[in-house]
Tab-separated table of C-alpha atoms in Angstrom:
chain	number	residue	atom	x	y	z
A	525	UNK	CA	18.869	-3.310	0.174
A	526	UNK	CA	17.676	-0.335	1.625
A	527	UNK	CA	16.033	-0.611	4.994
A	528	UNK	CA	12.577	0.021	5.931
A	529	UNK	CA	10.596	-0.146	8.926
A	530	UNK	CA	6.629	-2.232	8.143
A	531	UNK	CA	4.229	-1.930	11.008
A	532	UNK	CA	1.357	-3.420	11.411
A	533	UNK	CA	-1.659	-2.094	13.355
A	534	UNK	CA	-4.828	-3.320	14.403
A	535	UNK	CA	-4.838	-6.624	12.180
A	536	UNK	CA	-6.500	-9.638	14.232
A	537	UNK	CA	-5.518	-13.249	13.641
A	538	UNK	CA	-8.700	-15.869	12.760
A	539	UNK	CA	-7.425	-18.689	14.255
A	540	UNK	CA	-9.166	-21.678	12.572
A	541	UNK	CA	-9.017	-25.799	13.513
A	542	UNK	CA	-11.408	-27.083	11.137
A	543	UNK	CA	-8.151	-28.715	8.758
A	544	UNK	CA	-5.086	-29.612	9.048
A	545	UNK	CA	-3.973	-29.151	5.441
A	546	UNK	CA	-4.742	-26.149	3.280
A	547	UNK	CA	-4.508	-27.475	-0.122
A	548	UNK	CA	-2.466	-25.229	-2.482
A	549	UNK	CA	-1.300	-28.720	-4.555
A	550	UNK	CA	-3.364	-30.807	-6.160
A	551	UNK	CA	-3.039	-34.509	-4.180
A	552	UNK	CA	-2.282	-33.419	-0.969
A	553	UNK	CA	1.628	-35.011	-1.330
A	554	UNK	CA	4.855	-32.651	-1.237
A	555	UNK	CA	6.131	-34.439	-3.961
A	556	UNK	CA	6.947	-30.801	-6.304
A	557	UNK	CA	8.434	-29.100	-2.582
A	558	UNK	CA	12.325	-29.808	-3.458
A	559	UNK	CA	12.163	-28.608	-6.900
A	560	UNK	CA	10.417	-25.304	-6.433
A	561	UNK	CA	12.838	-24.570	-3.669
A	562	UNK	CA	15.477	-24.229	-6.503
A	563	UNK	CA	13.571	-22.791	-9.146
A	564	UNK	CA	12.056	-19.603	-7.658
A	565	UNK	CA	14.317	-16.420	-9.605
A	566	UNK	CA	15.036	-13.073	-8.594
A	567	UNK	CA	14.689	-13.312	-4.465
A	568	UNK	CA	16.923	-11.303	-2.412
A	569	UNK	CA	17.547	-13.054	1.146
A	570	UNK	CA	16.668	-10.106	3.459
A	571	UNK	CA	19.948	-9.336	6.207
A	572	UNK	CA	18.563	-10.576	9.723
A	573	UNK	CA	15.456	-12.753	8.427
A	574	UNK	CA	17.059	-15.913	7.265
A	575	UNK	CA	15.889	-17.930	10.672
A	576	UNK	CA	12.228	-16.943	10.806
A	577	UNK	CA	9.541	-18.383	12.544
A	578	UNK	CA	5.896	-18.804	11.180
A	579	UNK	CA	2.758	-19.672	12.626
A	580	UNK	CA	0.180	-20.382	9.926
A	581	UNK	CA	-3.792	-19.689	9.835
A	582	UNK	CA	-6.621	-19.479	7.314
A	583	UNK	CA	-7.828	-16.495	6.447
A	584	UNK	CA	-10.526	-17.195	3.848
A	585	UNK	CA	-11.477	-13.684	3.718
A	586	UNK	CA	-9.479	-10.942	1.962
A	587	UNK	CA	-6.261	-13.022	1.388
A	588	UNK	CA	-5.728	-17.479	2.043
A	589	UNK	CA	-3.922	-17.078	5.108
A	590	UNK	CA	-2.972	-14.805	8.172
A	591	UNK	CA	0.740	-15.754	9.512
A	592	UNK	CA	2.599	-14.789	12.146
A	593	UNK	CA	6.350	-13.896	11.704
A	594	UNK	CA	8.823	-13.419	14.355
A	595	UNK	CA	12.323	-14.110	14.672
A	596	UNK	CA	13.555	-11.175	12.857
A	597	UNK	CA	16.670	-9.654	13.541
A	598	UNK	CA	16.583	-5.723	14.195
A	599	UNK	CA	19.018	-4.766	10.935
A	600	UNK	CA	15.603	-6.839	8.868
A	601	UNK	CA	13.492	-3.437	9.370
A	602	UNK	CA	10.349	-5.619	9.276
A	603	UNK	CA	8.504	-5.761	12.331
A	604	UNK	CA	7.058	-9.464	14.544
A	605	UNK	CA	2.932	-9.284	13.970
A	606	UNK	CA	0.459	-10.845	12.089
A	607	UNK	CA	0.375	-10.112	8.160
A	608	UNK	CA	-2.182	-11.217	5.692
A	609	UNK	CA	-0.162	-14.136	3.110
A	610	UNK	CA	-0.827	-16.035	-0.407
A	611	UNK	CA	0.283	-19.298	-1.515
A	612	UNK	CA	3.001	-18.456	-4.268
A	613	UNK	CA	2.860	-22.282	-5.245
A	614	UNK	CA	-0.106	-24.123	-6.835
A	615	UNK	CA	0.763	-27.719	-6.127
A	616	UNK	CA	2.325	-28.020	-2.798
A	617	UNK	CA	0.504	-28.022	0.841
A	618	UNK	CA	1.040	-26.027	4.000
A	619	UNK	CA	-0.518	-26.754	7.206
A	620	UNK	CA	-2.653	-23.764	8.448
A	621	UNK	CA	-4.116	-25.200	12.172
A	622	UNK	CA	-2.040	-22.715	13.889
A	623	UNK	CA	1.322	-24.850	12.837
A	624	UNK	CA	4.545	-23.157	13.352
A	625	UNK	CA	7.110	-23.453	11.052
A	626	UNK	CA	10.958	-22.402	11.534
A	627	UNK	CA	13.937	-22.092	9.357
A	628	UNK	CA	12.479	-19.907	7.206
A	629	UNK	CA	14.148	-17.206	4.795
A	630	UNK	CA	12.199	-13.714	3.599
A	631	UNK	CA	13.263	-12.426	0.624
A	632	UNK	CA	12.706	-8.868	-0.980
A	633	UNK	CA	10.942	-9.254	-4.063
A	634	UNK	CA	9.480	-5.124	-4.265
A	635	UNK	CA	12.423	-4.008	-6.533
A	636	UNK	CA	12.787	-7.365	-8.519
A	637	UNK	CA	11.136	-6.608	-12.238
A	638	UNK	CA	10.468	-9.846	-12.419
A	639	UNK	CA	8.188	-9.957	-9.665
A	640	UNK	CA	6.312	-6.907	-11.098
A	641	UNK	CA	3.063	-8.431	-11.616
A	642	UNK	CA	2.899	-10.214	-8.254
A	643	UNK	CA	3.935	-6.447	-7.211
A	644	UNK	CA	0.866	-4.897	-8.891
A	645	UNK	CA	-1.602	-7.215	-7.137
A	646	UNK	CA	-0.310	-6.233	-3.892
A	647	UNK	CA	-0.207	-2.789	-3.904
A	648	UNK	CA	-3.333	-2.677	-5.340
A	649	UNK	CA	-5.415	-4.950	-3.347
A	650	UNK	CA	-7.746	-2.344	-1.806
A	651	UNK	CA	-8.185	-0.871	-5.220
A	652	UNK	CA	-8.986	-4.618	-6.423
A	653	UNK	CA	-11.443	-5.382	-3.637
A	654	UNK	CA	-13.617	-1.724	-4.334
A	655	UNK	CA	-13.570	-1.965	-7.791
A	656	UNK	CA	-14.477	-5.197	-8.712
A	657	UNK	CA	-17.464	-6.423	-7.407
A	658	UNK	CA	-18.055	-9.267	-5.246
A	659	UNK	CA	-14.269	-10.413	-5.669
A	660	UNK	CA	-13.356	-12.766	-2.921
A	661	UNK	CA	-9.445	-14.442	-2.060
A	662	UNK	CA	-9.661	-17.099	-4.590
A	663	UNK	CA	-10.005	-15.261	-7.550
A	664	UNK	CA	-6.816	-12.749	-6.279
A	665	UNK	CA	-5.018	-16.024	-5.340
A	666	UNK	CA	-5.469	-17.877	-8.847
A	667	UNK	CA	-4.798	-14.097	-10.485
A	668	UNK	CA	-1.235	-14.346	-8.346
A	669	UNK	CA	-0.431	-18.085	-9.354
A	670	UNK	CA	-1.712	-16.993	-13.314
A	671	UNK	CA	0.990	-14.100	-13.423
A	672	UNK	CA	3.992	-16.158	-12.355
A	673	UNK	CA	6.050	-17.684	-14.752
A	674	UNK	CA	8.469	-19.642	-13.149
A	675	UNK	CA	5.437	-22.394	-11.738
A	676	UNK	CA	2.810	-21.666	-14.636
A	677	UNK	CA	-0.791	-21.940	-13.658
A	678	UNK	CA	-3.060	-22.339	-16.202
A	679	UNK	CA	-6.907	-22.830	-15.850
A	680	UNK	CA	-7.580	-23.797	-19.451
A	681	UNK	CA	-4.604	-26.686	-19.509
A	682	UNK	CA	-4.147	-28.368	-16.197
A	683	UNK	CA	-6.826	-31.263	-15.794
A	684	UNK	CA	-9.392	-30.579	-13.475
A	685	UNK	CA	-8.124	-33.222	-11.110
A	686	UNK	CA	-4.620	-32.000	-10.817
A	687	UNK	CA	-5.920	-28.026	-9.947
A	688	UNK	CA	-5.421	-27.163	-5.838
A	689	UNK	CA	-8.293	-28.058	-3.964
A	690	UNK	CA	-9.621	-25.007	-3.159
A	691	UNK	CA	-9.705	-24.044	-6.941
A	692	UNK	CA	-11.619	-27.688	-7.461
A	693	UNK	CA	-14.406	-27.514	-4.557
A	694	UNK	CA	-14.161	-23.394	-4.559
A	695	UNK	CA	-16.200	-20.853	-5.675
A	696	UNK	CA	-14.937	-17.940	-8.257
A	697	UNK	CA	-15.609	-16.096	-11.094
A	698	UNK	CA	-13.538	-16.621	-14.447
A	699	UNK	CA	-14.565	-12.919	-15.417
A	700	UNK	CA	-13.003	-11.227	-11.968
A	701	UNK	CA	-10.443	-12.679	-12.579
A	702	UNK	CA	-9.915	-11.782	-15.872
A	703	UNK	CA	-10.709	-8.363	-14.694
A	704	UNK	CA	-7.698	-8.653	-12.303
A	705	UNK	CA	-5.329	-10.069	-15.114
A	706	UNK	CA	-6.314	-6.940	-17.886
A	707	UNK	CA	-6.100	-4.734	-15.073
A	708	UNK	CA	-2.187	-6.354	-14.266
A	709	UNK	CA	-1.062	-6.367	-18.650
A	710	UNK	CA	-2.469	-2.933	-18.545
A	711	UNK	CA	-1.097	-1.252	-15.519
A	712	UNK	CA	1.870	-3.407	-14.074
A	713	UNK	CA	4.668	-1.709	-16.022
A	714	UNK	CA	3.920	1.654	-14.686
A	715	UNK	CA	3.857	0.462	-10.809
A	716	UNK	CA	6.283	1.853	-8.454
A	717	UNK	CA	6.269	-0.368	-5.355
A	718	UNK	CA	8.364	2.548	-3.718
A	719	UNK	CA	5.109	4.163	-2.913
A	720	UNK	CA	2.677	1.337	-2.601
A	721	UNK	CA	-0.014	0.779	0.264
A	722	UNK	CA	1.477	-2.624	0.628
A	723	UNK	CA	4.786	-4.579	-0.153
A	724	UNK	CA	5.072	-8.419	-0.980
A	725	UNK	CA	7.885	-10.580	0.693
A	726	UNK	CA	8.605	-14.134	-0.566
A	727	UNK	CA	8.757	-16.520	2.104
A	728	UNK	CA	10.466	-19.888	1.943
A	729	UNK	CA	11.307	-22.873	3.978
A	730	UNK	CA	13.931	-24.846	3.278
A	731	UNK	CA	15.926	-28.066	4.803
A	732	UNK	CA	14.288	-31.193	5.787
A	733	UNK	CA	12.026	-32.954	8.525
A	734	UNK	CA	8.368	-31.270	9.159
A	735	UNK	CA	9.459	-27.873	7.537
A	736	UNK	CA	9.281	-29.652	3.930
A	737	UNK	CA	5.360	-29.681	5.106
A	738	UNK	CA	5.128	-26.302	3.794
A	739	UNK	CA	4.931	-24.401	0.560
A	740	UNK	CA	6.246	-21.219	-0.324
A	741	UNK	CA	4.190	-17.505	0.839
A	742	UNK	CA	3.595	-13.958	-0.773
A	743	UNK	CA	3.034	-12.369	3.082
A	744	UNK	CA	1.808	-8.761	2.414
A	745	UNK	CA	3.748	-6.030	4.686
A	746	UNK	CA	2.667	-2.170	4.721
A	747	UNK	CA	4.176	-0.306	2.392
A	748	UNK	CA	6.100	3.054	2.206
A	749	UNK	CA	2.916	4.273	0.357
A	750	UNK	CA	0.488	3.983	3.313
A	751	UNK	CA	-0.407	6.857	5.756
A	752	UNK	CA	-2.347	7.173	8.687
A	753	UNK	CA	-3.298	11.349	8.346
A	754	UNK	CA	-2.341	13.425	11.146
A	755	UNK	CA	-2.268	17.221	10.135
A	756	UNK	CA	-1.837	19.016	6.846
A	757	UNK	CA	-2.895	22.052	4.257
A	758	UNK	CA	-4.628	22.133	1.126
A	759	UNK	CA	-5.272	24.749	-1.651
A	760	UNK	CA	-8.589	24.558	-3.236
A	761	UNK	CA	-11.046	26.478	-5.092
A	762	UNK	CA	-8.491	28.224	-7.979
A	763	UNK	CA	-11.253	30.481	-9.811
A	764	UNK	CA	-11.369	33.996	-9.739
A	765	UNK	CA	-12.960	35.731	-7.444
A	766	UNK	CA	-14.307	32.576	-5.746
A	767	UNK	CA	-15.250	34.567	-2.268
A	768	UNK	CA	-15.056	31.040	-0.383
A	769	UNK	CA	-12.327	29.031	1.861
A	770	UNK	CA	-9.462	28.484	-0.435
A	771	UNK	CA	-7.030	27.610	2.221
A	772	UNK	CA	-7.121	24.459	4.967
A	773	UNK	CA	-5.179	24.071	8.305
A	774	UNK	CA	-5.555	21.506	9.925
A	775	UNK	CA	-5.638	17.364	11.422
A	776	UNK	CA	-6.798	14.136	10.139
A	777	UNK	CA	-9.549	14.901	7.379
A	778	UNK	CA	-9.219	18.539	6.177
A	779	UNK	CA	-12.593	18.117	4.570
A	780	UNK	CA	-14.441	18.529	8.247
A	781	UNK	CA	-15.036	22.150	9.291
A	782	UNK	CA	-14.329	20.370	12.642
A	783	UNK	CA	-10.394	19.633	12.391
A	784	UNK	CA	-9.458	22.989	10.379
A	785	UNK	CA	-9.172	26.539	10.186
A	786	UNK	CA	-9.699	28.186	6.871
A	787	UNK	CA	-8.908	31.297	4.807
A	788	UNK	CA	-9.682	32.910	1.564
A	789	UNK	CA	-7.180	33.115	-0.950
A	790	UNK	CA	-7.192	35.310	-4.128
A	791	UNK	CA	-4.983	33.309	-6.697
A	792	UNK	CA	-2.923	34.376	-9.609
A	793	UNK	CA	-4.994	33.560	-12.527
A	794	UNK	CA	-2.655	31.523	-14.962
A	795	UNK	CA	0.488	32.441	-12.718
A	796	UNK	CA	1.619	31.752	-9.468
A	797	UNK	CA	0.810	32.518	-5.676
A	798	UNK	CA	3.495	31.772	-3.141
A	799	UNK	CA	2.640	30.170	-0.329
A	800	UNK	CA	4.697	28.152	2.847
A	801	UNK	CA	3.779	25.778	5.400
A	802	UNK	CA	5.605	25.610	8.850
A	803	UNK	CA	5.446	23.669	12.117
A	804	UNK	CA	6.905	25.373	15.020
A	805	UNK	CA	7.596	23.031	18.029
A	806	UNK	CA	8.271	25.574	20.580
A	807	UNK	CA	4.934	27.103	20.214
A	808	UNK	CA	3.214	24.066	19.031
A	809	UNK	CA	1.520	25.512	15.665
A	810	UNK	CA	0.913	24.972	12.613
A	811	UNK	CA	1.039	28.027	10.289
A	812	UNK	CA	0.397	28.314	6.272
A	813	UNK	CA	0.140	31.303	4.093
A	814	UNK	CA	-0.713	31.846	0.240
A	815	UNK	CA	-0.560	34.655	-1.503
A	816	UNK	CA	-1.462	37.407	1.199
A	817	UNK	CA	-3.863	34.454	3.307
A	818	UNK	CA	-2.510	33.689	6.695
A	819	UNK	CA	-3.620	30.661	8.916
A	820	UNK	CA	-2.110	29.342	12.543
A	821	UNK	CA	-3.434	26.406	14.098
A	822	UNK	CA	-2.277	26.285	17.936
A	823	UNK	CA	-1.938	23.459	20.334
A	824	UNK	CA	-1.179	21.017	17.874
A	825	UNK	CA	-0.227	17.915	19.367
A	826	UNK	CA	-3.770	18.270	21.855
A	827	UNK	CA	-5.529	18.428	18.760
A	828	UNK	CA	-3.894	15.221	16.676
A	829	UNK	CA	-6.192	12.154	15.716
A	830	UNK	CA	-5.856	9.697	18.611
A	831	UNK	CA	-5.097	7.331	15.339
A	832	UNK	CA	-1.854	9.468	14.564
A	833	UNK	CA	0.133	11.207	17.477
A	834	UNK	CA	2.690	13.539	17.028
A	835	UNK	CA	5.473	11.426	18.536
A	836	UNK	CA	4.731	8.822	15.285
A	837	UNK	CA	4.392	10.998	12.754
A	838	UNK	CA	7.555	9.650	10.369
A	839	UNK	CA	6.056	10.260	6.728
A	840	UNK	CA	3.788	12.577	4.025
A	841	UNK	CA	2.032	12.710	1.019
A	842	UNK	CA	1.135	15.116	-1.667
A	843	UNK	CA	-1.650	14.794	-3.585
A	844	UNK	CA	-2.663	16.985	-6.801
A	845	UNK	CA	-5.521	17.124	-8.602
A	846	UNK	CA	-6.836	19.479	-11.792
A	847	UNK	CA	-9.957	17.579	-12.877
A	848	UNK	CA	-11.350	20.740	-14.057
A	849	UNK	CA	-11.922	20.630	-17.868
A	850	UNK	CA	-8.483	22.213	-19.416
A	851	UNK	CA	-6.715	23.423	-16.297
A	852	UNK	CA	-3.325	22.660	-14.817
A	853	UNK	CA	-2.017	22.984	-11.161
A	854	UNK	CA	1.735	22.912	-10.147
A	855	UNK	CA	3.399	22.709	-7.059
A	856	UNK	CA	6.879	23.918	-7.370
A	857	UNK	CA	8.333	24.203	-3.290
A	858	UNK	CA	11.548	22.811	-1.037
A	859	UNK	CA	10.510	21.423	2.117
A	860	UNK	CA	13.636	21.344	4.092
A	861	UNK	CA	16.052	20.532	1.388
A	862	UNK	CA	13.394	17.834	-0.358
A	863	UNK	CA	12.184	19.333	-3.939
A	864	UNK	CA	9.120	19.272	-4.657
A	865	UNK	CA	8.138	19.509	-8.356
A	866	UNK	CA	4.795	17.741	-9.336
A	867	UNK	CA	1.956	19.115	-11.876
A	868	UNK	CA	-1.572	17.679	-12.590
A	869	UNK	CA	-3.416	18.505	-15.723
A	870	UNK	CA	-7.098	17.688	-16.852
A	871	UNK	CA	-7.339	15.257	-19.467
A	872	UNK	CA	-3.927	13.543	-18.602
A	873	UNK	CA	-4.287	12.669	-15.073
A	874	UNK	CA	-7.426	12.509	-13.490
A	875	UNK	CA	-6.551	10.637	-10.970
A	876	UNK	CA	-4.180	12.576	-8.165
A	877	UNK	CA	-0.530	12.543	-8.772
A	878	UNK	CA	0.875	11.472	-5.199
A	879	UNK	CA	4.216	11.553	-4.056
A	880	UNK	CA	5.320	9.826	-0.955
A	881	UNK	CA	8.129	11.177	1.572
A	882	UNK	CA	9.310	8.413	4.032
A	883	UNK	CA	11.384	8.908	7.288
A	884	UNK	CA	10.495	12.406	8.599
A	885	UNK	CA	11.698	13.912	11.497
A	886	UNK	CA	9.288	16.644	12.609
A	887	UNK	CA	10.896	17.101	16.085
A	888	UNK	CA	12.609	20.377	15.164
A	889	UNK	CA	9.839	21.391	12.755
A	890	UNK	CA	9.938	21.854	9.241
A	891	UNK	CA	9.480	24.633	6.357
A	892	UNK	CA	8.039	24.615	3.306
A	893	UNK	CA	8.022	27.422	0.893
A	894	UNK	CA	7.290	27.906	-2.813
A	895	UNK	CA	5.112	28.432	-5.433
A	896	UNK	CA	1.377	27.187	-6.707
A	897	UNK	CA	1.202	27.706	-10.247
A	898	UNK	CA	-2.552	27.322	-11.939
A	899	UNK	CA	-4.082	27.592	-15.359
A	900	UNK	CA	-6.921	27.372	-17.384
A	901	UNK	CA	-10.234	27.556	-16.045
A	902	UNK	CA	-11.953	26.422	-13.180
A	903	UNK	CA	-15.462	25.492	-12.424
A	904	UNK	CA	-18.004	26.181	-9.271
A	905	UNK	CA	-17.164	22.861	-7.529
A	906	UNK	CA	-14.457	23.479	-4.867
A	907	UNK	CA	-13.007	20.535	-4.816
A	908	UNK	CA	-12.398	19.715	-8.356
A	909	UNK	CA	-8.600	20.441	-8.403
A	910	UNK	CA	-6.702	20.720	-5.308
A	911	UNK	CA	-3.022	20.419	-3.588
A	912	UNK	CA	-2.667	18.760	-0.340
A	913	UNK	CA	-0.018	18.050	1.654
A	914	UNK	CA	-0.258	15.277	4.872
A	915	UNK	CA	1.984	14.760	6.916
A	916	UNK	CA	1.083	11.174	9.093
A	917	UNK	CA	1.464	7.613	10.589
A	918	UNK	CA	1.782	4.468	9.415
A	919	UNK	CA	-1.766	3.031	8.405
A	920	UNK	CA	-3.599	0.350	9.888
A	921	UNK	CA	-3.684	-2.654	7.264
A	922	UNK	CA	-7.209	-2.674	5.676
A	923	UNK	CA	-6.890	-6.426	4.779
């Protein structure tokens, strides 16, 4: 398995008393515990978290529960804190009064096709939560039991009775989450977890005495796709003769005259305008060109977001967009030995193509140098079709 390192950041734990059993079963028994501990496919035991130590809270909020994991070996690349968790089984109990539970195994379930759907859910759960209004936990947790097929969860065949408890005296909407499920069928197959906000592990306890008190977890770990912005560049504004700030230097949000210097740029008209972007430890600067535009930005690290220093600064991201009606925009550039090759056209991708660079070392600086290719036409708005480059921290969890 390749290694990564999940942090998380600024996530408090609700600690709740009110119950001693959260009911993800249906009677309140263990009876079905033994059997799914057999029957769960496709987990890879992570190296250095197969003695793991949870302490389990409610949540009620954005996900069922908020557990803390510890016990991790340093070759598990998965940091102790406090991550947001699901049930992954329908019909068995955990209790969630601040009960700790140890012997446990997490298992890798990002790269597992199988687990795709599950996947999808996760990595999308910010997306979920904006787009579909007034969704609340229950409705993502019954989506997450509806998409697994090893313990099938049905709402139209299971007798009322025998649903969980929280599905029985809860409330949710049938429609959200049929939202959530058409959204999954249509999208799932296309997911990449490799550059996902957030990553699902499976957690399971097994062996006997209190531990076979409690079921099975999805716990939700940042992702390799999440990024706290620190500095960066972006190319904007590709028509002719624009006479505006086509160029951005700058930290944290580029869009605020504030953090940023700026440039015009005159850009090749259905060709291409080199352009390079540099960090230069010894002096501290930041320094971009395009075509014949030059921009420095000085004192860097004095300047960074107090969210993002320039000691933690271990990823990037490039975004494209061309959301102007027939154009194209193509970033063709090496950034120290990393090719970078990714186009956006209207009509085909509206959305901005992102691609995701994990473990950066910025220490010594960096170069990038190449080519932005555009085409078509391009309307008054600025900020219609852009390229920008972050470079950043890992993001606080928003859940």
């Amino acid at each position: 398995m390749n290694k990564r390192n999940y942090r998380l950041q600024g996530i408090l734990a609700v600690l709740l008393t009110a119950f001693i059993i959260t009911s993800c079963d249906s009677s309140d028994s263990i009876s079905g515990l033994e059997d799914s501990l057999s029957s769960v496919p496709n987990l890879t035991l992570i190296e250095g978290a197969d003695n793991v130590s949870l302490t389990v809270n409610k949540d009620k909020n954005r996900s069922n529960f908020l557990v803390r994991v510890e016990g991790m070996d340093e070759s598990a690349g998965i940091e102790e804190g406090t991550y947001p968790s699901f049930c992954a089984l329908w019909d068995v109990p955990i209790n969630s009064s601040n009960s700790n539970y140890d012997g446990v195994k997490l298992y890798d379930i990002s790269n597992e096709p199988y687990w795709n759907k599950v996947n999808y859910i996760v990595g999308n759960l910010d997306n979920l939560y904006e787009e579909i209004e007034g969704l609340n936990w229950l409705e993502v947790q019954i989506a997450m039991w509806s998409v697994m097929e090893h313990k099938k969860f049905d709402m139209n065949t299971i007798e009322h009775d025998d649903l969980p408890r929280d599905v029985r005296e809860g409330t949710y909407s049938m429609d959200r989450i049929d939202q959530i499920l058409d959204d999954v069928m249509t999208n799932y197959r296309d997911f990449n977890p490799e550059t996902a906000p957030y990553v699902a592990f499976y957690s399971q306890i097994e062996g006997g005495g209190e531990n076979r008190n409690v079921q099975d977890q999805i716990i939700i770990v940042p992702g390799p796709g999440d990024i706290e912005k620190g500095f960066g560049v972006r190319h904007r504004n590709f028509r002719a003769s624009a006479n505006a700030q086509e160029l951005f230097l700058g930290v944290g949000d580029l869009g605020s005259g504030d953090n940023r210097v700026d440039a015009d740029v005159d850009w090749v008209q259905n060709g291409k305008t080199e352009v390079s972007f540099s960090y230069d430890p010894s002096e501290d600067k930041l320094i971009a060109t395009a075509g014949s535009a030059m921009l420095e930005y000085t004192n860097l690290s004095e300047k960074m977001p107090l969210s993002c220093q320039l000691a933690d600064v271990d990823r990037a991201q490039l975004s494209i967009l061309a959301r102007d009606e027939g154009s194209s925009v193509k970033l063709s550039a090496e950034l120290d030995g990393i090719v970078l090759s990714e186009t956006a056209e209207q009509g085909t991708a509206n959305e901005a193509i992102s691609l995701f660079i994990q473990n950066i070392d910025i220490s010594s600086g960096f170069m990038l140098e190449g080519t932005v290719e555009i085409n078509g036409s391009f309307g008054q708005s600025q900020e219609l079709s852009r390229i920008e480059l972050n470079f950043g921290c890992p993001a606080p969890m928003a859940i």
